[in-house]
Each structure stands twice: as C-alpha cells, then as structure tokens.
Protein backbone atom coordinates (compact mmCIF):
# COMPACT_ATOMS: atom_id res chain seq x y z
CA MET A 1 -60.65 134.76 -11.14
CA SER A 2 -59.34 138.08 -9.90
CA LEU A 3 -58.40 139.50 -6.52
CA ALA A 4 -58.59 143.25 -6.11
CA ALA A 5 -58.39 146.07 -3.61
CA ARG A 6 -60.62 149.04 -4.34
CA ARG A 7 -59.64 152.33 -2.70
CA VAL A 8 -58.65 150.48 0.48
CA SER A 9 -57.39 152.21 3.61
CA TYR A 10 -56.38 150.69 6.91
CA GLY A 11 -55.12 152.35 10.08
CA TYR A 12 -53.77 150.47 13.09
CA GLY A 13 -54.85 153.27 15.40
CA ALA A 14 -58.45 152.95 14.23
CA ALA A 15 -59.36 150.61 17.09
CA LYS A 16 -59.63 153.74 19.22
CA ALA A 17 -62.73 154.57 17.21
CA GLY A 18 -64.28 151.18 17.90
CA LEU A 19 -62.96 149.47 14.77
CA HIS A 20 -61.19 146.14 15.12
CA ASP A 21 -59.22 143.66 13.08
CA ALA A 22 -60.62 140.25 12.20
CA PRO A 23 -60.50 138.01 15.28
CA ALA A 24 -57.39 135.94 15.87
CA ARG A 25 -59.49 132.77 15.95
CA GLN A 26 -59.69 132.96 12.17
CA ARG A 27 -56.43 131.04 12.10
CA THR A 28 -56.52 127.33 11.58
CA ALA A 29 -56.05 124.65 14.20
CA GLY A 30 -52.43 124.07 15.10
CA ALA A 31 -51.76 127.79 15.51
CA LEU A 32 -50.74 128.09 11.87
CA ALA A 33 -50.87 131.67 10.67
CA GLN A 34 -51.48 130.62 7.07
CA PRO A 35 -53.52 127.82 5.46
CA GLY A 36 -57.13 127.54 6.49
CA GLY A 37 -57.73 130.73 8.43
CA ALA A 38 -56.04 133.16 6.15
CA ALA A 39 -58.98 134.32 4.15
CA GLY A 40 -62.61 135.25 4.49
CA HIS A 41 -64.96 136.21 7.33
CA SER A 42 -68.19 134.93 8.73
CA GLY A 43 -70.23 137.86 7.46
CA PRO A 44 -70.14 141.15 5.57
CA PHE A 45 -68.40 144.20 6.98
CA ASP A 46 -70.01 147.58 6.52
CA THR A 47 -67.09 149.66 5.30
CA ALA A 48 -69.32 152.63 4.55
CA ALA A 49 -69.83 153.18 8.28
CA ALA A 50 -66.26 152.31 9.24
CA ARG A 51 -63.71 155.09 9.20
CA PRO A 52 -60.41 155.27 11.05
CA ALA A 53 -60.03 157.75 13.86
CA ALA A 54 -58.51 161.06 12.94
CA THR A 55 -55.44 160.17 15.00
CA ALA A 56 -55.02 156.76 13.34
CA SER A 57 -51.76 155.98 11.55
CA LEU A 58 -52.78 154.78 8.11
CA ALA A 59 -50.64 151.83 7.06
CA VAL A 60 -52.48 151.65 3.71
CA ARG A 61 -53.95 154.77 2.09
CA ASP A 62 -56.52 154.70 -0.70
CA VAL A 63 -54.89 151.72 -2.42
CA SER A 64 -56.36 150.14 -5.54
CA VAL A 65 -54.69 147.08 -7.06
CA ALA A 66 -55.84 144.22 -9.29
CA ILE A 67 -54.15 140.82 -9.24
CA ALA A 68 -54.61 139.08 -12.58
CA ARG A 69 -55.25 135.36 -12.85
CA GLY A 70 -52.03 133.37 -13.22
CA SER A 71 -49.78 136.34 -12.48
CA LEU A 72 -46.77 136.39 -10.17
CA THR A 73 -46.77 139.80 -8.52
CA ALA A 74 -44.18 141.40 -6.24
CA LEU A 75 -45.02 143.99 -3.58
CA LEU A 76 -41.95 146.19 -3.22
CA GLY A 77 -41.19 149.05 -0.86
CA PRO A 78 -39.23 150.07 2.24
CA ASN A 79 -39.93 148.90 5.76
CA GLY A 80 -43.26 150.20 7.04
CA CYS A 81 -44.63 151.03 3.58
CA GLY A 82 -47.70 148.79 4.00
CA LYS A 83 -46.71 145.63 2.10
CA THR A 84 -47.58 143.16 4.85
CA THR A 85 -50.73 145.09 5.76
CA LEU A 86 -51.89 144.94 2.15
CA LEU A 87 -51.23 141.18 2.07
CA LYS A 88 -53.32 140.76 5.23
CA LEU A 89 -56.11 142.81 3.68
CA LEU A 90 -56.02 140.74 0.49
CA SER A 91 -56.16 137.52 2.54
CA GLY A 92 -59.02 138.71 4.75
CA VAL A 93 -57.03 138.60 7.99
CA LEU A 94 -57.61 142.36 8.27
CA ARG A 95 -60.76 144.23 7.26
CA PRO A 96 -60.32 147.58 5.52
CA HIS A 97 -61.63 150.66 7.27
CA ALA A 98 -62.52 152.14 3.91
CA GLY A 99 -62.93 150.58 0.48
CA GLU A 100 -63.24 146.84 -0.11
CA ILE A 101 -61.39 143.71 -1.13
CA THR A 102 -63.08 141.68 -3.85
CA LEU A 103 -62.66 138.15 -5.19
CA ASP A 104 -64.24 137.69 -8.62
CA ASP A 105 -66.03 141.01 -8.04
CA HIS A 106 -67.64 139.69 -4.82
CA PRO A 107 -66.73 141.36 -1.50
CA LEU A 108 -64.27 139.08 0.30
CA ALA A 109 -65.86 140.00 3.63
CA GLY A 110 -69.11 138.43 2.45
CA ILE A 111 -67.57 135.09 1.46
CA PRO A 112 -67.75 132.45 4.22
CA ARG A 113 -64.35 132.02 5.84
CA ARG A 114 -64.06 128.33 5.00
CA LEU A 115 -64.88 128.88 1.32
CA ALA A 116 -62.44 131.77 1.01
CA ALA A 117 -59.70 129.65 2.59
CA GLN A 118 -60.25 127.03 -0.10
CA ARG A 119 -59.24 129.63 -2.67
CA ILE A 120 -56.62 131.77 -0.89
CA ALA A 121 -53.62 130.49 1.07
CA VAL A 122 -50.98 132.47 2.95
CA VAL A 123 -47.32 131.73 3.62
CA PRO A 124 -46.17 133.98 6.51
CA GLN A 125 -42.60 135.04 7.27
CA GLU A 126 -42.41 132.64 10.20
CA THR A 127 -44.54 129.77 11.49
CA HIS A 128 -44.34 128.65 15.11
CA PRO A 129 -46.58 125.61 15.74
CA ALA A 130 -47.96 125.17 19.23
CA PHE A 131 -46.97 121.49 19.33
CA ASP A 132 -44.17 119.31 17.99
CA TYR A 133 -45.85 118.34 14.73
CA SER A 134 -44.24 116.20 12.07
CA VAL A 135 -43.74 117.64 8.59
CA LEU A 136 -46.58 115.54 7.22
CA GLU A 137 -48.92 116.74 9.99
CA MET A 138 -48.00 120.35 9.19
CA VAL A 139 -48.84 119.84 5.52
CA LEU A 140 -52.09 118.05 6.33
CA MET A 141 -53.25 121.19 8.17
CA GLY A 142 -53.65 122.72 4.75
CA ARG A 143 -56.59 120.37 4.19
CA HIS A 144 -58.64 121.83 7.09
CA PRO A 145 -60.72 124.21 4.92
CA HIS A 146 -61.92 121.19 2.94
CA LEU A 147 -63.05 119.21 6.00
CA ARG A 148 -66.33 119.42 7.89
CA ALA A 149 -66.41 120.06 11.63
CA PHE A 150 -64.70 117.20 13.52
CA GLN A 151 -63.96 115.38 10.25
CA LEU A 152 -60.55 113.68 10.07
CA GLU A 153 -58.30 113.63 7.07
CA GLY A 154 -58.93 110.69 4.75
CA PRO A 155 -56.84 108.82 2.18
CA GLY A 156 -57.56 111.48 -0.43
CA ASP A 157 -56.27 114.24 1.86
CA LEU A 158 -53.14 112.21 2.57
CA THR A 159 -52.54 111.79 -1.17
CA ILE A 160 -52.89 115.54 -1.72
CA ALA A 161 -50.49 116.27 1.17
CA ARG A 162 -47.88 113.85 -0.16
CA ASP A 163 -48.24 115.36 -3.63
CA ALA A 164 -47.62 118.82 -2.13
CA LEU A 165 -44.51 117.47 -0.38
CA ALA A 166 -43.29 116.03 -3.67
CA SER A 167 -43.93 119.32 -5.48
CA THR A 168 -41.73 121.18 -2.99
CA GLY A 169 -39.01 118.52 -2.80
CA THR A 170 -39.72 117.70 0.84
CA SER A 171 -41.09 114.14 0.64
CA HIS A 172 -38.01 112.79 2.40
CA LEU A 173 -38.78 115.02 5.40
CA ALA A 174 -42.34 113.76 5.95
CA ASP A 175 -41.63 112.01 9.26
CA ARG A 176 -39.21 114.60 10.64
CA PRO A 177 -40.32 116.93 13.45
CA TYR A 178 -40.99 120.30 11.80
CA MET A 179 -38.98 122.26 14.39
CA THR A 180 -35.80 120.28 13.62
CA LEU A 181 -35.66 121.55 10.04
CA SER A 182 -33.43 124.27 8.63
CA GLY A 183 -34.92 127.62 7.66
CA GLY A 184 -35.07 126.76 3.97
CA GLU A 185 -36.62 123.36 4.66
CA LYS A 186 -39.26 124.94 6.92
CA GLN A 187 -40.18 127.45 4.23
CA ARG A 188 -40.63 124.72 1.63
CA VAL A 189 -42.81 122.73 4.05
CA ILE A 190 -45.06 125.74 4.74
CA ILE A 191 -45.38 126.31 1.00
CA ALA A 192 -46.34 122.61 0.72
CA SER A 193 -48.99 123.12 3.42
CA ALA A 194 -50.38 126.06 1.47
CA LEU A 195 -50.42 123.97 -1.71
CA ALA A 196 -52.36 121.25 0.13
CA GLN A 197 -55.18 123.78 0.42
CA ALA A 198 -55.41 123.55 -3.38
CA PRO A 199 -55.67 127.34 -3.57
CA GLU A 200 -56.08 129.50 -6.63
CA ILE A 201 -54.13 132.32 -4.97
CA LEU A 202 -50.99 132.13 -2.85
CA LEU A 203 -49.91 135.15 -0.78
CA LEU A 204 -46.33 135.07 0.53
CA ASP A 205 -44.72 137.44 3.04
CA GLU A 206 -40.93 137.66 2.63
CA PRO A 207 -40.54 134.06 1.38
CA THR A 208 -36.73 134.26 1.23
CA ALA A 209 -36.08 136.31 4.40
CA SER A 210 -33.20 135.00 6.55
CA LEU A 211 -32.32 132.28 4.02
CA ASP A 212 -28.83 131.77 2.65
CA LEU A 213 -28.08 132.36 -1.02
CA GLY A 214 -28.58 128.73 -2.03
CA TYR A 215 -32.00 128.49 -0.37
CA GLN A 216 -33.01 131.86 -1.83
CA LEU A 217 -32.36 130.55 -5.34
CA GLU A 218 -34.15 127.30 -4.48
CA ILE A 219 -37.30 129.08 -3.24
CA ALA A 220 -37.28 131.41 -6.25
CA SER A 221 -37.09 128.43 -8.61
CA LEU A 222 -39.86 126.64 -6.69
CA LEU A 223 -42.24 129.61 -6.86
CA ALA A 224 -41.64 130.09 -10.59
CA ARG A 225 -42.24 126.38 -11.25
CA LEU A 226 -45.43 126.22 -9.16
CA ASN A 227 -46.79 129.33 -10.85
CA ARG A 228 -46.02 127.90 -14.28
CA GLN A 229 -47.06 124.26 -13.74
CA ARG A 230 -49.94 124.62 -11.27
CA LEU A 231 -51.13 128.00 -12.56
CA VAL A 232 -51.28 129.34 -9.01
CA THR A 233 -51.66 133.11 -8.86
CA MET A 234 -49.04 134.49 -6.46
CA VAL A 235 -48.44 137.76 -4.65
CA LEU A 236 -45.23 138.08 -2.67
CA ALA A 237 -44.07 140.90 -0.44
CA THR A 238 -40.30 141.12 -0.53
CA HIS A 239 -37.26 143.33 0.03
CA ASP A 240 -35.30 141.20 -2.44
CA LEU A 241 -35.42 143.20 -5.64
CA ASN A 242 -33.50 140.54 -7.55
CA LEU A 243 -36.02 137.89 -6.49
CA ALA A 244 -38.79 140.09 -7.87
CA ALA A 245 -36.81 140.68 -11.06
CA SER A 246 -36.12 136.98 -11.56
CA VAL A 247 -39.58 135.46 -11.03
CA CYS A 248 -42.28 138.16 -11.07
CA ASP A 249 -44.07 139.39 -14.17
CA THR A 250 -45.77 142.26 -12.30
CA VAL A 251 -44.54 144.72 -9.66
CA ILE A 252 -46.52 146.92 -7.29
CA ALA A 253 -44.31 149.63 -5.77
CA MET A 254 -45.40 151.10 -2.41
CA ARG A 255 -44.20 153.87 -0.15
CA ASP A 256 -45.87 155.52 2.86
CA GLY A 257 -48.95 153.33 2.46
CA ARG A 258 -49.59 154.33 -1.14
CA VAL A 259 -49.02 152.67 -4.50
CA LEU A 260 -46.51 154.64 -6.56
CA ALA A 261 -46.65 152.40 -9.62
CA ALA A 262 -47.97 149.04 -10.79
CA GLY A 263 -47.29 147.19 -14.00
CA ALA A 264 -44.90 144.92 -15.86
CA THR A 265 -41.66 144.26 -13.98
CA ALA A 266 -39.47 145.77 -16.69
CA ASP A 267 -41.57 148.95 -16.69
CA VAL A 268 -41.74 149.48 -12.92
CA LEU A 269 -38.43 148.11 -11.63
CA THR A 270 -36.16 150.91 -12.84
CA SER A 271 -33.31 152.90 -11.36
CA SER A 272 -35.57 155.89 -10.86
CA MET A 273 -38.18 153.79 -9.05
CA VAL A 274 -35.55 152.26 -6.76
CA ARG A 275 -34.49 155.83 -5.92
CA ARG A 276 -38.09 156.86 -5.17
CA LEU A 277 -38.71 153.82 -2.99
CA TYR A 278 -35.49 153.51 -1.01
CA ASP A 279 -33.52 156.75 -1.54
CA VAL A 280 -30.82 154.58 -3.06
CA ASP A 281 -28.99 154.94 -6.35
CA ALA A 282 -28.88 151.60 -8.13
CA ASP A 283 -27.98 150.19 -11.50
CA VAL A 284 -30.83 148.17 -13.02
CA ALA A 285 -29.90 146.27 -16.15
CA PHE A 286 -30.63 143.05 -17.99
CA HIS A 287 -28.18 140.29 -17.11
CA GLU A 288 -27.49 138.07 -20.11
CA ARG A 289 -26.42 135.00 -18.16
CA ALA A 290 -29.20 135.23 -15.56
CA GLY A 291 -31.80 136.00 -18.22
CA HIS A 292 -33.54 138.75 -16.24
CA LEU A 293 -33.08 142.23 -14.77
CA THR A 294 -30.62 142.59 -11.92
CA VAL A 295 -30.43 145.40 -9.35
CA VAL A 296 -27.07 146.54 -7.97
CA PRO A 297 -27.26 149.16 -5.18
CA VAL A 298 -24.56 151.80 -5.60
CA SER A 299 -25.03 154.43 -2.92
CA ARG A 300 -27.49 155.93 -0.44
CA GLN A 301 -28.83 159.34 -1.43
C-alpha cells in the first residue's frame, strides 16, 4: 500500500476558472469533518483539462511525495506553506488542479468514495458535531463507510468502537457527552473514531494544537503506539518540531507551497532546514534522556 502525490498543484483562486473543490457533502453524517467522508470521490476527475486561473494563488505547487507503508511522516513548514492543503489533497477532500493523487498506483479520484474512506481516515484540528452526541456515538460514526445505505450499526460495529476507545484510553468516557470533554480528551476520542474506520492510513492535522504539555506528550505516545502496534500509516501536519522529532521516522519540509526536502527525520530536521523553513536559528541535537532529536529555537533571523 502506498499513497502518493504526483506533481500536484492546487490553487484556491482556481474556482474563478470554473474549477471547484470536492463538494462539502462528502463529509459523513453527524457533520464530522473526518471519518467516512474524508477520502475518495464518486468518479474520476480529468486533471489534464483542469488548470488554475492565471490569477490563482497556488497553495501547493508541483508537489510530489510518496508515503511509505507503515511510516509515520511529519509535514513541517510555516503558516500558509500548504501543509493542510496537501493533507486535504491526500485525503481526497480537495481535487488537484494539476497532477494526481494515487493509492496503490490507482488514481484516488477514481476510487468510490465509500471504499476510499474504508482505507483513509482524517483527524482534523477541530471537530464540532451538529448535535450533542455521546462519546460512543462519535466513535461509532467511524463505522459509516462500512455500512450500507440506511443500515444501522450492529454488535460487531459496537465491538470495534469499544476496542478503539480502549486503544485510546477513553473507554471510561463512552457515555459522556462529547462536548463536555477537555481538549485532550476530545482529540483522543476523534482519533478513536478514525480508528473505528479500520483505516490503513491516518491523516492528522495539528493533532497537539492547543493542548497542554501533558496532553501533548500523551497524544505523541498514543500515535507512536498505534503506528507500532496497529501498523497504521500516519501523516501529520504540525508546527511542533519536537513532536515530529520524537515520533516521526520521515519528514516532508514545505515552504511557499513547495517541498524543500523529504527523507529520514535525522537527515531533514537540521538547524539549516529550520532556518530555511522559519527564518529562525535553532539548535538541533540528540537528547540522551529523551532518546530523540530536540529542537531549541534561539533567535529570529
């Protein structure tokens, strides 16, 4: 299994030329912006005829990346560099205006939406359900891609949902209203919902944003464990360089919509790369006690 972008470009101003994003109805029931509607489309998209308008602002420019099976990959770069856009392209929420996204060498746009969602799950920065769902109901939404039209969840789906709760340490929250949870608890529940999809690939957008230090460490440990034990391929967009250094084996560095470097974390996450990405001088060194690279910002250039 491999997920790849091949010379992909996407411009948000391209709608002026009659090009449009994938429809919002691709999201799953319950207004979740991740499991179920995150990947795939109902039919192929002719990228050869689709080009952004000359005035379009290209969020992603001629990007080619390959996500290896079982890898844990970080997308790094400053605000506005195209990380979230690339995640949306990889998930199928957005369609590239040039190039293509492939899953096992098959165009993602040609894979039925429901089938793609059985293989790719997304954990967004924030999830705002339309109704006051319980935690268990939120996690059960991850089973939607595996159900037929109007089919209700069965005992097997409930078992899978409870297993996902157990894997994320949230079983004790099953009956709690989702909106009463803390930020860290909510994030673990949404990861559980994504796991209930039984995906091969998990795409995460800023999984530790707005969390305190304890929850950041907890989420980092959870992702590393799920990647190791469940063999889930993960791609996470993050501003937390130390999170990337602690759990990711691969780094893709982006700036101005382009990939500057991609490869092993130790090879890409260097002082010189931090300077190129953020215009910041930083010390990057192996921390004996932590057991991984650490990044200490020193000054703005």
